[in-house]
XYZ file of C-alpha atoms in Angstrom:
594
model
C 90.550 127.900 182.741
C 88.680 128.512 179.713
C 90.741 126.544 176.937
C 89.625 125.418 173.362
C 90.133 121.699 173.732
C 91.285 119.972 176.438
C 94.769 118.908 176.860
C 94.836 115.326 176.090
C 96.473 112.932 178.663
C 96.716 109.042 178.906
C 99.328 106.633 178.577
C 99.605 104.775 175.845
C 101.001 107.041 172.566
C 100.487 110.895 172.578
C 100.552 112.892 169.048
C 100.249 116.120 167.500
C 100.577 117.534 163.885
C 99.166 120.654 162.092
C 96.702 118.111 160.287
C 94.754 115.869 161.354
C 95.417 113.903 159.032
C 98.806 113.504 159.961
C 97.959 113.168 163.794
C 95.745 110.497 162.913
C 98.438 108.383 160.764
C 101.079 108.793 163.491
C 98.105 107.500 165.973
C 96.920 104.272 163.713
C 100.921 103.169 163.704
C 100.666 103.379 167.300
C 97.623 101.630 167.241
C 99.985 98.589 165.349
C 102.489 98.263 167.360
C 104.943 100.780 166.137
C 107.038 103.096 168.196
C 106.936 107.151 167.859
C 110.122 106.862 165.064
C 107.680 104.452 163.068
C 104.825 107.007 163.700
C 106.468 110.177 162.839
C 107.734 109.009 159.601
C 104.569 107.907 158.374
C 103.263 111.316 159.874
C 105.898 113.152 157.990
C 105.410 111.708 154.110
C 101.196 112.151 154.971
C 102.107 115.765 155.862
C 104.296 116.111 152.576
C 100.745 115.192 150.937
C 97.876 117.198 152.406
C 99.644 120.649 153.277
C 102.027 120.626 149.692
C 102.024 124.220 150.006
C 104.171 123.596 153.316
C 106.672 121.278 152.748
C 107.125 118.859 149.955
C 109.529 115.435 149.805
C 112.609 117.806 148.692
C 112.476 120.571 151.523
C 113.652 120.537 154.871
C 113.534 118.382 158.448
C 115.200 119.236 161.196
C 114.216 116.692 164.050
C 115.264 116.516 167.744
C 114.220 113.039 169.353
C 115.065 111.297 172.607
C 115.133 107.935 172.796
C 113.958 106.054 175.974
C 116.897 106.034 178.495
C 119.456 107.633 176.009
C 120.513 111.376 174.923
C 118.790 113.760 173.002
C 119.602 113.941 169.314
C 119.720 116.413 166.540
C 118.775 114.764 163.506
C 119.972 117.307 160.524
C 117.627 117.181 157.242
C 119.124 120.802 156.210
C 120.718 119.863 152.956
C 123.503 122.444 152.351
C 124.119 124.362 149.119
C 125.515 122.682 145.631
C 128.662 122.274 144.483
C 128.164 125.397 141.583
C 126.299 127.824 144.204
C 128.733 130.480 144.241
C 128.450 134.235 145.300
C 130.086 134.894 142.056
C 128.373 132.570 140.060
C 124.603 134.598 141.174
C 126.475 138.164 141.041
C 127.005 137.711 138.052
C 123.395 137.005 136.906
C 123.050 140.762 138.627
C 122.077 138.856 141.573
C 122.528 140.902 144.930
C 120.041 138.368 146.764
C 119.037 134.595 146.320
C 115.526 134.859 144.497
C 113.063 133.384 146.466
C 112.225 130.739 144.632
C 113.463 128.816 141.111
C 116.259 126.345 141.103
C 118.960 129.125 141.603
C 117.363 129.102 145.517
C 117.595 125.091 145.680
C 119.998 123.493 147.966
C 120.518 119.701 148.485
C 116.869 118.262 149.580
C 117.411 117.056 152.921
C 113.957 115.872 154.219
C 113.775 112.274 152.455
C 117.536 111.235 153.554
C 116.460 112.084 157.564
C 112.939 110.574 157.534
C 114.872 107.416 156.146
C 117.699 107.536 158.646
C 115.331 107.786 161.098
C 113.495 104.553 160.174
C 116.510 102.846 160.233
C 118.116 103.659 163.505
C 115.023 103.541 165.444
C 111.994 102.464 164.150
C 110.712 99.714 163.612
C 108.391 99.327 160.877
C 109.181 98.318 157.412
C 109.391 100.815 154.656
C 106.706 99.970 152.754
C 104.099 99.897 155.963
C 105.409 103.712 156.889
C 105.027 104.803 153.513
C 101.672 103.337 153.043
C 99.346 105.982 154.433
C 100.972 108.936 152.277
C 100.623 106.215 149.456
C 96.935 106.178 150.110
C 96.062 109.882 150.685
C 97.794 110.480 147.249
C 96.955 108.064 145.045
C 93.170 107.906 146.234
C 92.979 111.398 147.339
C 92.453 113.519 150.655
C 89.628 116.419 151.223
C 92.117 119.424 150.310
C 92.186 121.901 152.806
C 90.978 125.930 152.080
C 94.650 126.708 151.805
C 95.861 124.651 149.358
C 93.102 127.001 146.462
C 94.123 129.634 148.340
C 97.716 129.673 147.837
C 97.520 128.072 144.593
C 95.316 131.225 143.366
C 98.054 133.617 144.468
C 100.492 131.987 142.058
C 98.060 131.240 139.094
C 99.099 133.226 136.244
C 102.713 131.582 137.021
C 101.723 128.097 136.777
C 99.508 129.270 133.399
C 102.413 131.104 131.987
C 105.205 129.314 133.329
C 105.196 126.459 135.771
C 102.499 124.597 133.865
C 104.004 120.955 134.826
C 102.467 122.296 138.266
C 98.786 123.943 136.840
C 99.008 120.602 135.644
C 98.414 119.071 139.301
C 96.946 121.992 140.926
C 94.779 123.965 138.427
C 93.124 120.665 136.763
C 90.403 122.006 134.001
C 91.517 125.241 135.617
C 90.336 125.799 138.704
C 92.354 125.341 142.130
C 91.653 122.393 144.473
C 88.346 123.585 146.501
C 87.614 122.990 149.971
C 86.616 119.599 150.860
C 87.581 117.960 147.094
C 89.459 115.369 146.577
C 92.760 116.460 145.586
C 94.960 113.649 144.114
C 98.693 112.691 143.263
C 98.979 110.006 141.100
C 102.714 110.843 140.352
C 103.816 111.439 143.591
C 102.068 107.575 144.970
C 103.618 106.124 141.840
C 107.103 107.509 142.788
C 106.947 106.026 146.553
C 105.341 102.982 144.841
C 108.381 102.750 142.557
C 110.989 103.221 145.075
C 109.523 100.432 146.983
C 109.681 97.771 144.257
C 113.380 99.006 143.761
C 114.382 98.993 147.956
C 112.699 95.141 148.490
C 114.509 92.476 147.152
C 114.133 88.261 148.318
C 116.530 88.471 151.387
C 116.498 92.224 152.522
C 116.153 93.282 155.762
C 113.901 96.287 156.938
C 117.717 98.221 157.227
C 119.047 96.878 154.101
C 115.730 97.838 152.528
C 115.560 101.833 153.266
C 119.353 101.697 152.199
C 118.150 100.993 148.920
C 115.592 103.516 149.390
C 118.404 106.148 149.920
C 120.545 104.983 147.087
C 117.350 104.674 144.373
C 116.614 108.680 145.845
C 120.654 109.831 146.097
C 121.978 108.277 142.366
C 118.537 106.448 140.597
C 115.556 106.915 139.049
C 114.878 110.764 141.616
C 117.960 111.728 141.291
C 117.924 111.995 137.306
C 114.450 113.934 137.457
C 115.331 116.291 140.338
C 119.194 117.132 138.758
C 117.682 116.619 135.079
C 114.611 119.545 135.918
C 116.923 122.272 138.276
C 119.027 122.557 134.968
C 115.805 124.177 133.071
C 115.456 127.522 132.980
C 112.762 128.866 135.496
C 111.152 132.273 135.971
C 111.532 132.835 139.710
C 111.369 136.108 141.825
C 114.078 138.099 140.085
C 111.882 138.185 136.869
C 113.592 136.048 135.227
C 114.724 132.328 134.193
C 117.070 130.744 135.516
C 119.046 127.636 135.797
C 119.800 126.017 139.007
C 123.094 124.585 140.355
C 121.942 121.175 141.968
C 123.358 117.744 140.041
C 123.303 114.445 140.201
C 126.740 114.990 142.175
C 125.534 116.745 144.973
C 122.197 114.390 145.478
C 124.535 111.357 145.414
C 127.212 113.026 148.039
C 123.999 114.362 151.015
C 123.199 112.334 154.079
C 121.521 113.058 156.685
C 124.046 113.789 159.865
C 123.207 113.250 163.741
C 124.453 115.886 165.904
C 124.258 116.949 169.937
C 121.838 119.455 170.405
C 122.651 123.022 172.104
C 121.052 123.226 175.204
C 120.193 125.274 178.069
C 118.637 125.052 181.687
C 116.644 127.675 183.002
C 114.703 127.495 186.240
C 114.817 123.881 186.090
C 114.324 123.178 182.701
C 116.992 122.029 180.465
C 115.921 123.217 176.612
C 117.770 121.332 173.793
C 117.789 122.577 170.289
C 120.014 122.797 166.760
C 122.821 124.541 166.481
C 123.859 127.675 164.778
C 122.890 126.400 161.233
C 119.157 127.185 162.242
C 117.948 129.812 164.610
C 117.788 127.506 167.470
C 120.006 128.939 169.998
C 117.875 131.978 169.682
C 114.868 130.378 171.668
C 118.000 129.759 174.452
C 119.872 133.399 173.782
C 115.697 133.953 174.905
C 116.356 132.518 178.256
C 119.447 133.574 178.996
C 118.214 136.907 178.520
C 115.128 137.045 181.140
C 115.250 138.772 184.351
C 114.681 137.008 187.756
C 111.473 138.552 187.749
C 109.025 137.964 185.514
C 105.401 138.474 186.048
C 103.386 137.007 183.427
C 101.548 138.029 180.789
C 101.807 141.782 181.703
C 102.078 144.613 179.684
C 105.606 145.324 181.837
C 106.363 141.428 180.530
C 105.265 141.098 177.053
C 107.462 144.615 176.831
C 110.865 142.180 178.236
C 110.187 139.109 176.106
C 109.816 141.949 172.724
C 113.531 143.602 173.516
C 114.721 140.018 174.139
C 113.925 138.606 171.424
C 115.370 141.601 169.131
C 118.582 141.366 170.969
C 118.920 137.496 170.484
C 117.440 138.274 166.448
C 120.118 140.583 165.987
C 122.946 138.253 167.420
C 121.108 135.430 165.058
C 122.012 138.133 161.937
C 125.498 138.405 163.497
C 127.187 134.902 164.342
C 124.946 132.223 163.172
C 125.353 130.152 159.964
C 126.898 127.073 158.934
C 130.570 128.405 159.450
C 130.068 130.199 162.458
C 133.635 130.928 164.828
C 131.128 132.660 167.809
C 131.323 130.247 171.077
C 127.604 129.274 172.483
C 129.288 129.006 175.393
C 130.030 132.687 175.202
C 126.149 134.421 173.981
C 124.952 132.080 176.796
C 126.737 133.138 179.885
C 125.724 134.978 182.904
C 127.909 137.840 182.077
C 127.326 138.086 178.272
C 123.847 138.664 179.039
C 124.125 141.017 181.960
C 125.751 143.233 180.067
C 123.027 142.189 177.003
C 119.698 143.076 179.339
C 121.067 146.278 180.594
C 120.379 147.229 176.876
C 116.626 146.599 178.123
C 114.985 149.768 179.108
C 111.516 150.636 179.650
C 110.735 152.080 175.774
C 111.117 150.362 172.512
C 114.106 149.391 170.867
C 113.951 150.645 167.076
C 117.837 149.395 166.691
C 119.369 146.576 165.599
C 121.719 145.724 168.292
C 124.486 142.433 167.887
C 126.328 142.127 170.652
C 130.261 141.792 171.417
C 130.431 137.908 172.605
C 134.735 137.470 173.390
C 135.092 141.281 172.623
C 134.668 141.081 168.503
C 133.011 143.223 166.876
C 129.886 141.996 165.351
C 129.599 141.608 160.865
C 126.062 142.642 159.458
C 125.371 141.922 155.803
C 125.326 144.635 153.745
C 121.228 144.228 152.989
C 121.112 144.240 157.019
C 122.512 147.339 157.651
C 120.389 148.670 154.987
C 117.100 147.706 156.048
C 117.958 148.183 159.751
C 119.087 151.359 158.640
C 115.399 151.913 157.278
C 115.720 151.410 153.453
C 113.114 150.650 150.868
C 113.143 147.581 149.176
C 110.870 146.234 146.734
C 108.362 143.394 147.563
C 107.298 141.504 144.804
C 103.865 139.704 145.043
C 104.477 135.965 146.169
C 108.077 136.500 148.128
C 108.822 135.951 151.318
C 107.298 132.606 153.346
C 105.115 130.623 151.915
C 101.882 131.961 153.155
C 102.507 134.983 155.760
C 102.063 138.148 154.123
C 104.523 141.347 154.793
C 102.102 143.339 156.500
C 101.917 141.163 159.353
C 98.975 139.353 158.859
C 100.509 135.586 159.397
C 98.653 132.841 158.198
C 100.832 129.880 159.021
C 104.033 128.438 157.340
C 105.624 125.156 157.246
C 104.243 121.974 159.303
C 105.044 120.392 162.963
C 104.978 116.957 164.608
C 105.473 115.487 167.832
C 104.816 112.233 169.018
C 105.643 110.698 172.325
C 105.187 106.666 172.706
C 104.541 104.722 175.496
C 108.222 103.082 176.194
C 108.875 107.467 176.777
C 110.928 107.935 173.168
C 110.612 111.294 171.802
C 110.389 112.844 168.464
C 109.842 116.514 167.585
C 110.067 117.731 164.206
C 109.370 120.998 161.808
C 109.605 119.768 157.674
C 109.118 122.407 155.632
C 110.473 123.244 151.685
C 109.658 122.287 149.284
C 106.244 123.997 148.884
C 103.862 123.971 145.568
C 105.016 127.558 145.094
C 108.580 127.266 145.441
C 109.420 125.427 142.116
C 107.791 123.812 139.350
C 106.156 120.078 140.278
C 108.532 117.693 138.970
C 106.153 115.973 136.739
C 107.503 112.528 136.910
C 108.003 112.594 140.792
C 105.037 114.595 141.884
C 106.810 117.349 144.219
C 109.323 120.465 143.301
C 112.816 121.388 144.275
C 112.948 123.576 147.964
C 114.126 127.772 147.946
C 115.825 127.371 151.045
C 119.041 128.770 149.742
C 117.455 131.977 149.928
C 118.578 132.294 153.603
C 122.021 133.043 152.620
C 123.896 136.004 151.506
C 125.498 137.056 148.869
C 128.394 138.518 150.473
C 131.638 136.807 151.310
C 133.231 136.559 154.499
C 130.003 136.220 156.586
C 129.095 133.105 159.284
C 125.621 132.760 156.621
C 127.729 133.817 153.002
C 126.164 130.816 150.078
C 128.491 128.747 149.863
C 129.234 125.392 148.435
C 128.651 123.187 150.909
C 127.910 125.150 153.728
C 124.227 125.124 155.110
C 122.044 128.107 154.564
C 120.759 129.179 158.053
C 117.637 127.678 158.576
C 114.425 128.695 160.385
C 113.484 125.262 161.217
C 113.970 125.281 165.149
C 111.743 122.046 166.806
C 112.578 121.761 170.780
C 112.919 118.781 173.520
C 112.722 119.851 177.189
C 114.228 118.202 180.281
C 113.809 118.363 183.857
C 116.663 116.418 185.814
C 118.137 114.543 182.520
C 114.482 113.118 181.719
C 112.985 114.319 178.291
C 109.404 115.746 179.563
C 108.349 118.144 176.766
C 108.746 117.873 173.359
C 106.891 120.762 171.101
C 107.584 123.327 167.763
C 105.407 125.531 165.507
C 105.357 126.354 161.596
C 105.876 130.479 161.632
C 109.498 131.204 159.882
C 110.918 133.850 161.502
C 108.553 133.938 164.273
C 109.069 130.242 165.396
C 111.126 130.896 168.402
C 109.272 133.469 169.285
C 106.247 132.030 169.768
C 107.779 129.156 171.464
C 108.760 130.730 173.949
C 106.440 132.743 175.062
C 104.837 129.083 175.006
C 107.159 127.430 176.631
C 107.057 130.660 179.493
C 103.280 129.612 179.964
C 103.835 126.442 180.456
C 106.644 126.626 183.077
C 105.237 129.658 185.013
C 101.469 128.949 185.253
C 99.734 126.180 187.084
C 98.901 122.560 185.535
C 95.919 121.268 185.429
C 94.995 117.743 186.545
C 98.348 116.656 187.828
C 100.125 117.826 184.001
C 101.064 120.575 182.285
C 98.845 123.116 180.890
C 99.729 122.621 177.136
C 96.226 123.463 175.377
C 96.285 126.494 177.532
C 99.733 127.965 176.861
C 98.961 126.727 173.124
C 95.634 129.023 173.413
C 97.390 131.658 175.318
C 97.163 135.500 173.342
C 100.496 135.585 171.120
C 102.678 137.830 168.919
C 105.617 138.410 166.997
C 108.300 140.838 165.794
C 109.640 141.890 162.921
C 112.833 144.376 163.762
C 115.586 142.005 162.017
C 115.991 141.025 158.377
C 113.287 138.461 157.164
C 115.330 135.337 156.442
C 113.061 134.812 153.534
C 113.362 136.739 150.522
C 112.892 140.217 149.783
C 114.707 140.069 153.193
C 112.586 143.052 154.669
C 112.915 144.349 158.381
C 109.875 146.389 160.508
C 111.919 148.230 162.983
C 109.779 148.185 166.288
C 107.243 146.083 165.118
C 105.004 143.842 167.537
C 102.056 141.986 165.645
C 99.886 140.831 168.728
C 96.533 139.014 168.873
C 93.409 141.707 169.720
C 92.861 138.898 172.517
C 95.619 140.830 174.529
C 93.269 142.958 175.355
C 93.272 147.178 175.161
C 95.281 147.918 178.217
C 98.421 145.751 177.006
C 97.988 147.344 173.353
C 97.961 150.888 174.861
C 100.804 149.908 176.801
C 102.779 148.304 174.174
C 101.995 151.726 172.080
C 103.224 153.605 175.469
C 106.125 151.913 175.099
C 107.165 153.247 171.535
C 106.470 149.880 169.959
C 104.350 149.904 166.637
C 101.619 147.291 167.276
C 99.563 145.887 164.869
C 96.923 144.486 166.186
C 96.047 140.731 164.309
C 92.869 138.819 164.847
C 92.253 137.216 167.953
C 93.471 134.031 166.963
C 95.887 134.867 164.482
C 99.731 134.181 166.239
C 100.767 130.336 167.013
C 100.698 127.550 165.177
C 102.227 124.841 168.757
C 101.954 121.429 168.722
C 103.454 119.987 172.036
C 103.047 116.290 173.675
C 104.551 115.550 177.198
C 105.817 112.657 179.872
C 105.723 112.420 183.544
C 108.482 110.575 183.601
C 106.887 109.740 187.513
C 103.298 108.693 186.793
C 104.366 107.684 182.935
C 101.358 109.859 181.929
C 101.397 111.468 178.707
C 100.233 114.359 177.544
C 99.843 116.262 174.037
C 97.917 119.283 172.941
C 97.417 121.357 169.439
C 96.511 124.812 167.660
C 93.337 125.728 166.883
C 94.524 128.534 164.832
C 93.200 128.035 161.231
C 91.370 124.917 162.103
C 93.415 121.728 161.291
C 96.282 121.349 163.456
C 94.984 118.392 166.491
C 96.112 116.143 168.748
C 95.286 112.145 169.084
C 96.151 109.909 171.970
C 95.294 107.344 174.062
């Protein structure tokens, strides 16, 4: 079968990420004797530098890890709402949604501490070693990819008139970064150099150094800069200037945490995901909804997957959140899904239809009910995900990174948030705050209602799959609400199709024509919905497009390579053979290995 690239195979180490410099960095760490966790941390910090329009140190980083011979864990790098982030504070400002940009949308940053815990608890390298790659690219510069300059141009006026600290970095001499031109961030390089200097001390071991760096972030010079900038009145998507709620106490009180993953077994595969504070269980619900017979790639197969996605996403809207009290055992049970499966007919549904687990009646936010009933909303310029247009044209957002090493350690991480168009750059640090609070509702009593100390329900959702209890496959993608749509299609393409050279056909599954639907309220401001919509790659074929339309789907035909941003690595437990593949779309994702 023709693919854009081969599925890489070897037995030393494999990496896949959304930027070739991050993949090369991770591979360099493996070559230097580091393990998968060292490699992931080094590459994660490089992603902050080379994809600043997609993620940053003050964003989020949910991680699934599987140390060799041990059970998988979720490392939650999603920070909660600050202590002052109360619904009544936002509504007193005349808001009915959390703005999509600005300090009011900033949760407590979670990415940095998650990477530090991963390095401290599972890595072997010192802090200075893993940060050296990011410092080098930030200080000496890296060739800017096209999307950075394109993103800056979309917010040029804002930068020039309001967010002037961002203009100083990204509009030097009035020009956005040109493709291939060196882009430097000296402030970020100096931040990491100072962090290392404060963390290092005579007699300190690697773990003590990392804990000292965490203190510098939470209570030292970084926390001081972040808290001071959050308190400044800043223009946001509401069209007004607002100060944030993040304080030094919020930063000092946060630590990333380990959790057990949620799992579901389908045809011998066990898939592990993050819990109900993420959209991860949506993936598992889609598997549970699938019928017994599946003919891969047919129009009927596509119709079934789209309708399963709608049902799972409707449950996400009604039942998911950091204060969710729904039983995941019920949501994934055969009885519940047999009932839900009967809702999948021959025609596309145009409704938002959450279920009633354990007989409980679902409750949707007023906004979700409004858009589900066809209510119009204004979509201001620049709103929504960083590079996902509201017309269905998806160009990719967020980042992803997978690593497997020769010892069998696995990492899957989906860093995001804190991108250059989220908040003004903090000049003394070289990066902005994030905007993840935009995903919480300003309506009390919902699982995803805004409340101090609660994590906003995130779209970030890395994946790990096991066979007979052994980790086999780590994968994930950028894409906001699309993530657990694209990933399910990828996973089924791996599980239902033939192998290549005795291993999983990762590249073939990534290259397969993909799709997404928007038949549910978006997680991103202004939380729009397009009932019955489905956006497909043109390669899916005229016959399939015609049949989907006949079934009532409102089909938008995108470019031939416009859907999906998958990364994946795998390991065969029997042979020890490692493999990797990466997304060709956008011409920046790469796999590396040997």
